[in-house]
mmCIF file with all atom_site columns, C-alpha atoms in Angstrom:
data_model
loop_
_atom_site.group_PDB
_atom_site.id
_atom_site.type_symbol
_atom_site.label_atom_id
_atom_site.label_alt_id
_atom_site.label_comp_id
_atom_site.label_asym_id
_atom_site.label_entity_id
_atom_site.label_seq_id
_atom_site.pdbx_PDB_ins_code
_atom_site.Cartn_x
_atom_site.Cartn_y
_atom_site.Cartn_z
_atom_site.occupancy
_atom_site.B_iso_or_equiv
_atom_site.pdbx_formal_charge
_atom_site.auth_seq_id
_atom_site.auth_comp_id
_atom_site.auth_asym_id
_atom_site.auth_atom_id
_atom_site.pdbx_PDB_model_num
ATOM 1   C CA . MET Z 1 1   ? -112.647 -161.404 27.319  1.00 0.00 ? 1   MET Z CA 1
ATOM 2   C CA . SER Z 1 2   ? -112.677 -164.864 28.601  1.00 0.00 ? 2   SER Z CA 1
ATOM 3   C CA . PHE Z 1 3   ? -111.715 -168.088 26.959  1.00 0.00 ? 3   PHE Z CA 1
ATOM 4   C CA . GLY Z 1 4   ? -115.157 -169.415 27.560  1.00 0.00 ? 4   GLY Z CA 1
ATOM 5   C CA . ASP Z 1 5   ? -116.807 -166.871 25.312  1.00 0.00 ? 5   ASP Z CA 1
ATOM 6   C CA . PRO Z 1 6   ? -117.624 -168.548 21.950  1.00 0.00 ? 6   PRO Z CA 1
ATOM 7   C CA . ASN Z 1 7   ? -117.532 -165.211 20.113  1.00 0.00 ? 7   ASN Z CA 1
ATOM 8   C CA . ASN Z 1 8   ? -114.012 -164.339 21.279  1.00 0.00 ? 8   ASN Z CA 1
ATOM 9   C CA . PRO Z 1 9   ? -111.718 -164.591 18.226  1.00 0.00 ? 9   PRO Z CA 1
ATOM 10  C CA . TYR Z 1 10  ? -108.627 -164.876 20.484  1.00 0.00 ? 10  TYR Z CA 1
ATOM 11  C CA . GLY Z 1 11  ? -109.913 -167.693 22.605  1.00 0.00 ? 11  GLY Z CA 1
ATOM 12  C CA . ALA Z 1 12  ? -109.338 -171.399 22.336  1.00 0.00 ? 12  ALA Z CA 1
ATOM 13  C CA . PRO Z 1 13  ? -111.201 -173.207 19.564  1.00 0.00 ? 13  PRO Z CA 1
ATOM 14  C CA . GLN Z 1 14  ? -114.386 -174.886 20.719  1.00 0.00 ? 14  GLN Z CA 1
ATOM 15  C CA . GLY Z 1 15  ? -113.984 -178.477 21.653  1.00 0.00 ? 15  GLY Z CA 1
ATOM 16  C CA . GLN Z 1 16  ? -110.193 -178.355 22.121  1.00 0.00 ? 16  GLN Z CA 1
ATOM 17  C CA . PRO Z 1 17  ? -108.343 -177.288 25.219  1.00 0.00 ? 17  PRO Z CA 1
ATOM 18  C CA . GLY Z 1 18  ? -105.142 -175.286 24.864  1.00 0.00 ? 18  GLY Z CA 1
ATOM 19  C CA . TYR Z 1 19  ? -103.847 -173.426 21.832  1.00 0.00 ? 19  TYR Z CA 1
ATOM 20  C CA . GLY Z 1 20  ? -104.058 -175.544 18.719  1.00 0.00 ? 20  GLY Z CA 1
ATOM 21  C CA . TYR Z 1 21  ? -102.673 -178.879 19.932  1.00 0.00 ? 21  TYR Z CA 1
ATOM 22  C CA . PRO Z 1 22  ? -104.922 -181.867 20.306  1.00 0.00 ? 22  PRO Z CA 1
ATOM 23  C CA . GLN Z 1 23  ? -105.346 -183.007 23.872  1.00 0.00 ? 23  GLN Z CA 1
ATOM 24  C CA . GLY Z 1 24  ? -102.407 -185.060 25.097  1.00 0.00 ? 24  GLY Z CA 1
ATOM 25  C CA . GLN Z 1 25  ? -100.040 -184.100 22.286  1.00 0.00 ? 25  GLN Z CA 1
ATOM 26  C CA . GLN Z 1 26  ? -97.200  -181.689 22.600  1.00 0.00 ? 26  GLN Z CA 1
ATOM 27  C CA . PRO Z 1 27  ? -95.106  -180.378 19.710  1.00 0.00 ? 27  PRO Z CA 1
ATOM 28  C CA . GLY Z 1 28  ? -92.559  -182.983 18.754  1.00 0.00 ? 28  GLY Z CA 1
ATOM 29  C CA . TYR Z 1 29  ? -94.599  -185.908 20.084  1.00 0.00 ? 29  TYR Z CA 1
ATOM 30  C CA . GLY Z 1 30  ? -96.520  -187.596 17.337  1.00 0.00 ? 30  GLY Z CA 1
ATOM 31  C CA . TYR Z 1 31  ? -95.932  -184.887 14.785  1.00 0.00 ? 31  TYR Z CA 1
ATOM 32  C CA . PRO Z 1 32  ? -93.523  -185.557 11.935  1.00 0.00 ? 32  PRO Z CA 1
ATOM 33  C CA . SER Z 1 33  ? -90.263  -183.699 12.298  1.00 0.00 ? 33  SER Z CA 1
ATOM 34  C CA . ALA Z 1 34  ? -88.424  -181.920 9.551   1.00 0.00 ? 34  ALA Z CA 1
ATOM 35  C CA . PRO Z 1 35  ? -86.135  -184.124 7.457   1.00 0.00 ? 35  PRO Z CA 1
ATOM 36  C CA . PRO Z 1 36  ? -82.512  -184.141 8.598   1.00 0.00 ? 36  PRO Z CA 1
ATOM 37  C CA . VAL Z 1 37  ? -80.359  -181.535 6.939   1.00 0.00 ? 37  VAL Z CA 1
ATOM 38  C CA . GLN Z 1 38  ? -77.591  -183.055 4.810   1.00 0.00 ? 38  GLN Z CA 1
ATOM 39  C CA . PRO Z 1 39  ? -74.399  -181.049 5.211   1.00 0.00 ? 39  PRO Z CA 1
ATOM 40  C CA . PRO Z 1 40  ? -73.087  -179.925 1.814   1.00 0.00 ? 40  PRO Z CA 1
ATOM 41  C CA . TYR Z 1 41  ? -69.674  -180.672 0.319   1.00 0.00 ? 41  TYR Z CA 1
ATOM 42  C CA . GLY Z 1 42  ? -69.263  -184.308 1.190   1.00 0.00 ? 42  GLY Z CA 1
ATOM 43  C CA . GLY Z 1 43  ? -70.021  -184.149 4.898   1.00 0.00 ? 43  GLY Z CA 1
ATOM 44  C CA . TYR Z 1 44  ? -68.309  -180.887 5.687   1.00 0.00 ? 44  TYR Z CA 1
ATOM 45  C CA . PRO Z 1 45  ? -70.814  -178.321 6.993   1.00 0.00 ? 45  PRO Z CA 1
ATOM 46  C CA . ALA Z 1 46  ? -69.118  -175.331 5.372   1.00 0.00 ? 46  ALA Z CA 1
ATOM 47  C CA . GLY Z 1 47  ? -66.283  -177.034 3.564   1.00 0.00 ? 47  GLY Z CA 1
ATOM 48  C CA . PRO Z 1 48  ? -63.002  -177.989 5.178   1.00 0.00 ? 48  PRO Z CA 1
ATOM 49  C CA . ALA Z 1 49  ? -61.228  -175.204 7.019   1.00 0.00 ? 49  ALA Z CA 1
ATOM 50  C CA . VAL Z 1 50  ? -57.804  -176.843 6.663   1.00 0.00 ? 50  VAL Z CA 1
ATOM 51  C CA . MET Z 1 51  ? -56.398  -178.364 3.496   1.00 0.00 ? 51  MET Z CA 1
ATOM 52  C CA . PRO Z 1 52  ? -56.747  -182.177 3.712   1.00 0.00 ? 52  PRO Z CA 1
ATOM 53  C CA . GLY Z 1 53  ? -53.544  -184.209 3.894   1.00 0.00 ? 53  GLY Z CA 1
ATOM 54  C CA . SER Z 1 54  ? -54.025  -185.843 0.493   1.00 0.00 ? 54  SER Z CA 1
ATOM 55  C CA . VAL Z 1 55  ? -54.450  -182.439 -1.164  1.00 0.00 ? 55  VAL Z CA 1
ATOM 56  C CA . LYS Z 1 56  ? -51.309  -181.186 0.615   1.00 0.00 ? 56  LYS Z CA 1
ATOM 57  C CA . ALA Z 1 57  ? -49.456  -184.242 -0.705  1.00 0.00 ? 57  ALA Z CA 1
ATOM 58  C CA . ALA Z 1 58  ? -50.623  -183.495 -4.267  1.00 0.00 ? 58  ALA Z CA 1
ATOM 59  C CA . ARG Z 1 59  ? -49.449  -179.907 -3.833  1.00 0.00 ? 59  ARG Z CA 1
ATOM 60  C CA . VAL Z 1 60  ? -45.996  -181.030 -2.653  1.00 0.00 ? 60  VAL Z CA 1
ATOM 61  C CA . MET Z 1 61  ? -45.745  -183.410 -5.618  1.00 0.00 ? 61  MET Z CA 1
ATOM 62  C CA . LEU Z 1 62  ? -46.545  -180.545 -7.990  1.00 0.00 ? 62  LEU Z CA 1
ATOM 63  C CA . PHE Z 1 63  ? -43.716  -178.528 -6.432  1.00 0.00 ? 63  PHE Z CA 1
ATOM 64  C CA . VAL Z 1 64  ? -41.297  -181.483 -6.660  1.00 0.00 ? 64  VAL Z CA 1
ATOM 65  C CA . LEU Z 1 65  ? -42.153  -182.194 -10.301 1.00 0.00 ? 65  LEU Z CA 1
ATOM 66  C CA . GLY Z 1 66  ? -41.912  -178.492 -11.141 1.00 0.00 ? 66  GLY Z CA 1
ATOM 67  C CA . GLY Z 1 67  ? -38.539  -178.232 -9.405  1.00 0.00 ? 67  GLY Z CA 1
ATOM 68  C CA . PHE Z 1 68  ? -37.120  -181.184 -11.321 1.00 0.00 ? 68  PHE Z CA 1
ATOM 69  C CA . GLN Z 1 69  ? -38.435  -179.717 -14.566 1.00 0.00 ? 69  GLN Z CA 1
ATOM 70  C CA . VAL Z 1 70  ? -36.781  -176.371 -13.786 1.00 0.00 ? 70  VAL Z CA 1
ATOM 71  C CA . LEU Z 1 71  ? -33.484  -178.198 -13.284 1.00 0.00 ? 71  LEU Z CA 1
ATOM 72  C CA . GLY Z 1 72  ? -34.013  -180.102 -16.538 1.00 0.00 ? 72  GLY Z CA 1
ATOM 73  C CA . GLY Z 1 73  ? -34.931  -177.000 -18.547 1.00 0.00 ? 73  GLY Z CA 1
ATOM 74  C CA . VAL Z 1 74  ? -31.992  -174.978 -17.242 1.00 0.00 ? 74  VAL Z CA 1
ATOM 75  C CA . GLY Z 1 75  ? -29.730  -177.986 -17.787 1.00 0.00 ? 75  GLY Z CA 1
ATOM 76  C CA . LEU Z 1 76  ? -30.832  -178.241 -21.420 1.00 0.00 ? 76  LEU Z CA 1
ATOM 77  C CA . MET Z 1 77  ? -30.176  -174.559 -22.021 1.00 0.00 ? 77  MET Z CA 1
ATOM 78  C CA . VAL Z 1 78  ? -26.750  -174.647 -20.395 1.00 0.00 ? 78  VAL Z CA 1
ATOM 79  C CA . ALA Z 1 79  ? -25.787  -177.892 -22.137 1.00 0.00 ? 79  ALA Z CA 1
ATOM 80  C CA . SER Z 1 80  ? -26.722  -176.471 -25.529 1.00 0.00 ? 80  SER Z CA 1
ATOM 81  C CA . ALA Z 1 81  ? -23.413  -174.561 -25.778 1.00 0.00 ? 81  ALA Z CA 1
ATOM 82  C CA . TRP Z 1 82  ? -21.420  -177.653 -24.849 1.00 0.00 ? 82  TRP Z CA 1
ATOM 83  C CA . PHE Z 1 83  ? -23.460  -179.707 -27.322 1.00 0.00 ? 83  PHE Z CA 1
ATOM 84  C CA . ALA Z 1 84  ? -22.874  -177.160 -30.098 1.00 0.00 ? 84  ALA Z CA 1
ATOM 85  C CA . ASN Z 1 85  ? -19.097  -177.261 -29.577 1.00 0.00 ? 85  ASN Z CA 1
ATOM 86  C CA . ARG Z 1 86  ? -18.963  -181.075 -29.505 1.00 0.00 ? 86  ARG Z CA 1
ATOM 87  C CA . PHE Z 1 87  ? -21.230  -181.393 -32.539 1.00 0.00 ? 87  PHE Z CA 1
ATOM 88  C CA . GLU Z 1 88  ? -19.223  -178.834 -34.509 1.00 0.00 ? 88  GLU Z CA 1
ATOM 89  C CA . ASP Z 1 89  ? -15.964  -180.603 -33.654 1.00 0.00 ? 89  ASP Z CA 1
ATOM 90  C CA . ALA Z 1 90  ? -17.399  -183.947 -34.736 1.00 0.00 ? 90  ALA Z CA 1
ATOM 91  C CA . LEU Z 1 91  ? -18.633  -182.555 -38.051 1.00 0.00 ? 91  LEU Z CA 1
ATOM 92  C CA . SER Z 1 92  ? -15.441  -180.579 -38.684 1.00 0.00 ? 92  SER Z CA 1
ATOM 93  C CA . SER Z 1 93  ? -13.310  -183.680 -38.273 1.00 0.00 ? 93  SER Z CA 1
ATOM 94  C CA . ASN Z 1 94  ? -15.262  -185.252 -41.105 1.00 0.00 ? 94  ASN Z CA 1
ATOM 95  C CA . ASN Z 1 95  ? -13.701  -184.161 -44.413 1.00 0.00 ? 95  ASN Z CA 1
ATOM 96  C CA . GLU Z 1 96  ? -17.009  -184.265 -46.289 1.00 0.00 ? 96  GLU Z CA 1
ATOM 97  C CA . VAL Z 1 97  ? -18.608  -181.350 -44.364 1.00 0.00 ? 97  VAL Z CA 1
ATOM 98  C CA . SER Z 1 98  ? -17.355  -177.780 -44.554 1.00 0.00 ? 98  SER Z CA 1
ATOM 99  C CA . SER Z 1 99  ? -16.702  -175.848 -41.362 1.00 0.00 ? 99  SER Z CA 1
ATOM 100 C CA . ALA Z 1 100 ? -19.483  -173.361 -42.198 1.00 0.00 ? 100 ALA Z CA 1
ATOM 101 C CA . ASP Z 1 101 ? -22.032  -176.174 -42.587 1.00 0.00 ? 101 ASP Z CA 1
ATOM 102 C CA . ALA Z 1 102 ? -20.794  -177.784 -39.370 1.00 0.00 ? 102 ALA Z CA 1
ATOM 103 C CA . SER Z 1 103 ? -21.186  -174.479 -37.548 1.00 0.00 ? 103 SER Z CA 1
ATOM 104 C CA . ARG Z 1 104 ? -24.726  -173.979 -38.885 1.00 0.00 ? 104 ARG Z CA 1
ATOM 105 C CA . ALA Z 1 105 ? -25.738  -177.527 -37.926 1.00 0.00 ? 105 ALA Z CA 1
ATOM 106 C CA . ALA Z 1 106 ? -24.290  -177.093 -34.429 1.00 0.00 ? 106 ALA Z CA 1
ATOM 107 C CA . ASP Z 1 107 ? -26.074  -173.778 -33.992 1.00 0.00 ? 107 ASP Z CA 1
ATOM 108 C CA . PHE Z 1 108 ? -29.335  -175.329 -35.146 1.00 0.00 ? 108 PHE Z CA 1
ATOM 109 C CA . GLY Z 1 109 ? -28.928  -178.180 -32.647 1.00 0.00 ? 109 GLY Z CA 1
ATOM 110 C CA . ALA Z 1 110 ? -28.178  -175.717 -29.854 1.00 0.00 ? 110 ALA Z CA 1
ATOM 111 C CA . GLY Z 1 111 ? -31.234  -173.672 -30.815 1.00 0.00 ? 111 GLY Z CA 1
ATOM 112 C CA . VAL Z 1 112 ? -33.440  -176.761 -30.695 1.00 0.00 ? 112 VAL Z CA 1
ATOM 113 C CA . MET Z 1 113 ? -32.102  -177.590 -27.217 1.00 0.00 ? 113 MET Z CA 1
ATOM 114 C CA . ILE Z 1 114 ? -32.781  -174.029 -26.025 1.00 0.00 ? 114 ILE Z CA 1
ATOM 115 C CA . VAL Z 1 115 ? -36.358  -174.154 -27.355 1.00 0.00 ? 115 VAL Z CA 1
ATOM 116 C CA . ILE Z 1 116 ? -36.971  -177.533 -25.688 1.00 0.00 ? 116 ILE Z CA 1
ATOM 117 C CA . GLY Z 1 117 ? -35.500  -176.141 -22.458 1.00 0.00 ? 117 GLY Z CA 1
ATOM 118 C CA . ALA Z 1 118 ? -37.853  -173.141 -22.633 1.00 0.00 ? 118 ALA Z CA 1
ATOM 119 C CA . ILE Z 1 119 ? -40.841  -175.465 -23.148 1.00 0.00 ? 119 ILE Z CA 1
ATOM 120 C CA . VAL Z 1 120 ? -39.781  -177.548 -20.147 1.00 0.00 ? 120 VAL Z CA 1
ATOM 121 C CA . LEU Z 1 121 ? -39.446  -174.354 -18.061 1.00 0.00 ? 121 LEU Z CA 1
ATOM 122 C CA . ALA Z 1 122 ? -42.928  -173.219 -19.105 1.00 0.00 ? 122 ALA Z CA 1
ATOM 123 C CA . PHE Z 1 123 ? -44.301  -176.635 -18.169 1.00 0.00 ? 123 PHE Z CA 1
ATOM 124 C CA . ALA Z 1 124 ? -42.520  -176.384 -14.796 1.00 0.00 ? 124 ALA Z CA 1
ATOM 125 C CA . PHE Z 1 125 ? -44.031  -172.932 -14.216 1.00 0.00 ? 125 PHE Z CA 1
ATOM 126 C CA . TRP Z 1 126 ? -47.484  -174.363 -14.887 1.00 0.00 ? 126 TRP Z CA 1
ATOM 127 C CA . GLY Z 1 127 ? -47.028  -177.071 -12.243 1.00 0.00 ? 127 GLY Z CA 1
ATOM 128 C CA . ILE Z 1 128 ? -45.554  -174.734 -9.621  1.00 0.00 ? 128 ILE Z CA 1
ATOM 129 C CA . PHE Z 1 129 ? -48.187  -172.042 -10.228 1.00 0.00 ? 129 PHE Z CA 1
ATOM 130 C CA . THR Z 1 130 ? -50.961  -174.622 -9.914  1.00 0.00 ? 130 THR Z CA 1
ATOM 131 C CA . GLY Z 1 131 ? -49.477  -175.810 -6.619  1.00 0.00 ? 131 GLY Z CA 1
ATOM 132 C CA . VAL Z 1 132 ? -49.339  -172.237 -5.327  1.00 0.00 ? 132 VAL Z CA 1
ATOM 133 C CA . LYS Z 1 133 ? -53.040  -171.712 -6.148  1.00 0.00 ? 133 LYS Z CA 1
ATOM 134 C CA . PHE Z 1 134 ? -54.133  -174.810 -4.172  1.00 0.00 ? 134 PHE Z CA 1
ATOM 135 C CA . SER Z 1 135 ? -54.745  -172.794 -1.000  1.00 0.00 ? 135 SER Z CA 1
ATOM 136 C CA . SER Z 1 136 ? -57.191  -170.347 -2.592  1.00 0.00 ? 136 SER Z CA 1
ATOM 137 C CA . GLY Z 1 137 ? -58.200  -171.930 -5.879  1.00 0.00 ? 137 GLY Z CA 1
ATOM 138 C CA . GLY Z 1 138 ? -61.432  -173.530 -6.914  1.00 0.00 ? 138 GLY Z CA 1
ATOM 139 C CA . GLY Z 1 139 ? -62.470  -176.092 -9.480  1.00 0.00 ? 139 GLY Z CA 1
ATOM 140 C CA . GLY Z 1 140 ? -60.283  -174.580 -12.191 1.00 0.00 ? 140 GLY Z CA 1
ATOM 141 C CA . VAL Z 1 141 ? -57.144  -175.201 -10.138 1.00 0.00 ? 141 VAL Z CA 1
ATOM 142 C CA . ARG Z 1 142 ? -58.237  -178.785 -9.615  1.00 0.00 ? 142 ARG Z CA 1
ATOM 143 C CA . VAL Z 1 143 ? -58.767  -179.276 -13.350 1.00 0.00 ? 143 VAL Z CA 1
ATOM 144 C CA . SER Z 1 144 ? -55.395  -177.651 -14.066 1.00 0.00 ? 144 SER Z CA 1
ATOM 145 C CA . ALA Z 1 145 ? -53.657  -180.048 -11.672 1.00 0.00 ? 145 ALA Z CA 1
ATOM 146 C CA . ILE Z 1 146 ? -55.372  -183.072 -13.211 1.00 0.00 ? 146 ILE Z CA 1
ATOM 147 C CA . VAL Z 1 147 ? -54.518  -182.017 -16.783 1.00 0.00 ? 147 VAL Z CA 1
ATOM 148 C CA . TYR Z 1 148 ? -50.914  -181.264 -15.775 1.00 0.00 ? 148 TYR Z CA 1
ATOM 149 C CA . ALA Z 1 149 ? -50.587  -184.660 -14.088 1.00 0.00 ? 149 ALA Z CA 1
ATOM 150 C CA . SER Z 1 150 ? -52.098  -186.362 -17.147 1.00 0.00 ? 150 SER Z CA 1
ATOM 151 C CA . LEU Z 1 151 ? -49.443  -184.796 -19.369 1.00 0.00 ? 151 LEU Z CA 1
ATOM 152 C CA . VAL Z 1 152 ? -46.753  -185.805 -16.876 1.00 0.00 ? 152 VAL Z CA 1
ATOM 153 C CA . ILE Z 1 153 ? -48.025  -189.386 -17.099 1.00 0.00 ? 153 ILE Z CA 1
ATOM 154 C CA . LEU Z 1 154 ? -47.993  -189.260 -20.905 1.00 0.00 ? 154 LEU Z CA 1
ATOM 155 C CA . PHE Z 1 155 ? -44.424  -187.950 -21.099 1.00 0.00 ? 155 PHE Z CA 1
ATOM 156 C CA . SER Z 1 156 ? -43.315  -190.402 -18.408 1.00 0.00 ? 156 SER Z CA 1
ATOM 157 C CA . LEU Z 1 157 ? -44.683  -193.316 -20.428 1.00 0.00 ? 157 LEU Z CA 1
ATOM 158 C CA . LEU Z 1 158 ? -42.887  -192.026 -23.525 1.00 0.00 ? 158 LEU Z CA 1
ATOM 159 C CA . SER Z 1 159 ? -39.675  -191.767 -21.501 1.00 0.00 ? 159 SER Z CA 1
ATOM 160 C CA . LEU Z 1 160 ? -40.130  -195.317 -20.228 1.00 0.00 ? 160 LEU Z CA 1
ATOM 161 C CA . VAL Z 1 161 ? -40.293  -196.523 -23.830 1.00 0.00 ? 161 VAL Z CA 1
ATOM 162 C CA . GLY Z 1 162 ? -36.857  -194.903 -24.239 1.00 0.00 ? 162 GLY Z CA 1
ATOM 163 C CA . ALA Z 1 163 ? -35.620  -196.953 -21.222 1.00 0.00 ? 163 ALA Z CA 1
ATOM 164 C CA . ASN Z 1 164 ? -35.509  -193.987 -18.833 1.00 0.00 ? 164 ASN Z CA 1
ATOM 165 C CA . VAL Z 1 165 ? -35.972  -195.672 -15.454 1.00 0.00 ? 165 VAL Z CA 1
ATOM 166 C CA . PHE Z 1 166 ? -36.222  -192.319 -13.636 1.00 0.00 ? 166 PHE Z CA 1
ATOM 167 C CA . ALA Z 1 167 ? -39.505  -191.683 -15.427 1.00 0.00 ? 167 ALA Z CA 1
ATOM 168 C CA . LEU Z 1 168 ? -41.123  -194.152 -13.019 1.00 0.00 ? 168 LEU Z CA 1
ATOM 169 C CA . LEU Z 1 169 ? -40.882  -191.529 -10.276 1.00 0.00 ? 169 LEU Z CA 1
ATOM 170 C CA . SER Z 1 170 ? -42.731  -188.891 -12.295 1.00 0.00 ? 170 SER Z CA 1
ATOM 171 C CA . LEU Z 1 171 ? -45.234  -191.521 -13.480 1.00 0.00 ? 171 LEU Z CA 1
ATOM 172 C CA . VAL Z 1 172 ? -46.121  -192.471 -9.897  1.00 0.00 ? 172 VAL Z CA 1
ATOM 173 C CA . MET Z 1 173 ? -46.343  -188.816 -8.811  1.00 0.00 ? 173 MET Z CA 1
ATOM 174 C CA . GLY Z 1 174 ? -48.593  -187.964 -11.765 1.00 0.00 ? 174 GLY Z CA 1
ATOM 175 C CA . ILE Z 1 175 ? -50.964  -190.807 -10.914 1.00 0.00 ? 175 ILE Z CA 1
ATOM 176 C CA . LEU Z 1 176 ? -51.049  -189.798 -7.236  1.00 0.00 ? 176 LEU Z CA 1
ATOM 177 C CA . ILE Z 1 177 ? -51.772  -186.152 -8.092  1.00 0.00 ? 177 ILE Z CA 1
ATOM 178 C CA . ILE Z 1 178 ? -54.795  -187.218 -10.132 1.00 0.00 ? 178 ILE Z CA 1
ATOM 179 C CA . VAL Z 1 179 ? -56.040  -189.562 -7.404  1.00 0.00 ? 179 VAL Z CA 1
ATOM 180 C CA . PHE Z 1 180 ? -55.586  -187.008 -4.611  1.00 0.00 ? 180 PHE Z CA 1
ATOM 181 C CA . CYS Z 1 181 ? -57.277  -184.193 -6.542  1.00 0.00 ? 181 CYS Z CA 1
ATOM 182 C CA . ALA Z 1 182 ? -60.167  -186.344 -7.764  1.00 0.00 ? 182 ALA Z CA 1
ATOM 183 C CA . ASN Z 1 183 ? -61.039  -188.100 -4.496  1.00 0.00 ? 183 ASN Z CA 1
ATOM 184 C CA . ARG Z 1 184 ? -63.671  -186.993 -1.974  1.00 0.00 ? 184 ARG Z CA 1
ATOM 185 C CA . ASN Z 1 185 ? -61.307  -184.837 0.095   1.00 0.00 ? 185 ASN Z CA 1
ATOM 186 C CA . GLY Z 1 186 ? -60.035  -183.080 -3.014  1.00 0.00 ? 186 GLY Z CA 1
ATOM 187 C CA . SER Z 1 187 ? -63.572  -182.468 -4.199  1.00 0.00 ? 187 SER Z CA 1
ATOM 188 C CA . ALA Z 1 188 ? -64.578  -181.029 -0.817  1.00 0.00 ? 188 ALA Z CA 1
ATOM 189 C CA . TRP Z 1 189 ? -61.508  -178.773 -0.722  1.00 0.00 ? 189 TRP Z CA 1
ATOM 190 C CA . PHE Z 1 190 ? -61.795  -177.326 -4.216  1.00 0.00 ? 190 PHE Z CA 1
ATOM 191 C CA . ASN Z 1 191 ? -65.603  -176.949 -4.091  1.00 0.00 ? 191 ASN Z CA 1
ATOM 192 C CA . ARG Z 1 192 ? -65.716  -175.334 -0.638  1.00 0.00 ? 192 ARG Z CA 1
ATOM 193 C CA . PRO Z 1 193 ? -67.515  -172.005 -0.293  1.00 0.00 ? 193 PRO Z CA 1
ATOM 194 C CA . ARG Z 1 194 ? -65.266  -168.947 -0.359  1.00 0.00 ? 194 ARG Z CA 1
ATOM 195 C CA . TYR Z 1 195 ? -66.364  -165.929 1.615   1.00 0.00 ? 195 TYR Z CA 1
#
């Protein structure tokens, strides 16, 4: 078997030296190359390995908001007994209301405060639980954080109408949580592949 034999199926094609390349051309010279590979997830080859700083900041803000809401919910529940006593005393001092009616009204007011406190505690649990899931969660955790922050913004605006200046703090944190979860780093973190 020689390369000069025209009947040799393993030999070089007639008229061309070498193995399949035109004379003077090597692979990579003159041939189109493959298109560049675009790394997925916003420039991260396999998604970020470490939580980006903006996502960490959103997580801390969720914990801070949740902590303040826990304090508020517990405060409402504890203050309900004090409120019931003060309300009952105020109604009892009025001669037009019987002591039984005053007691029922005070108990109803205390019950309303306890229910509102329980709702605030549930809302706080939602924020804290969402913050805990940031390290392992996916798109659902991101959506949960954005919805939670949207409700925080809504209630902060309602509190501002009632002249509560402290609601500005929760308003700013709610806006920042949405921005940090919806930006490019947040998208890359929550959409990263999980092995």
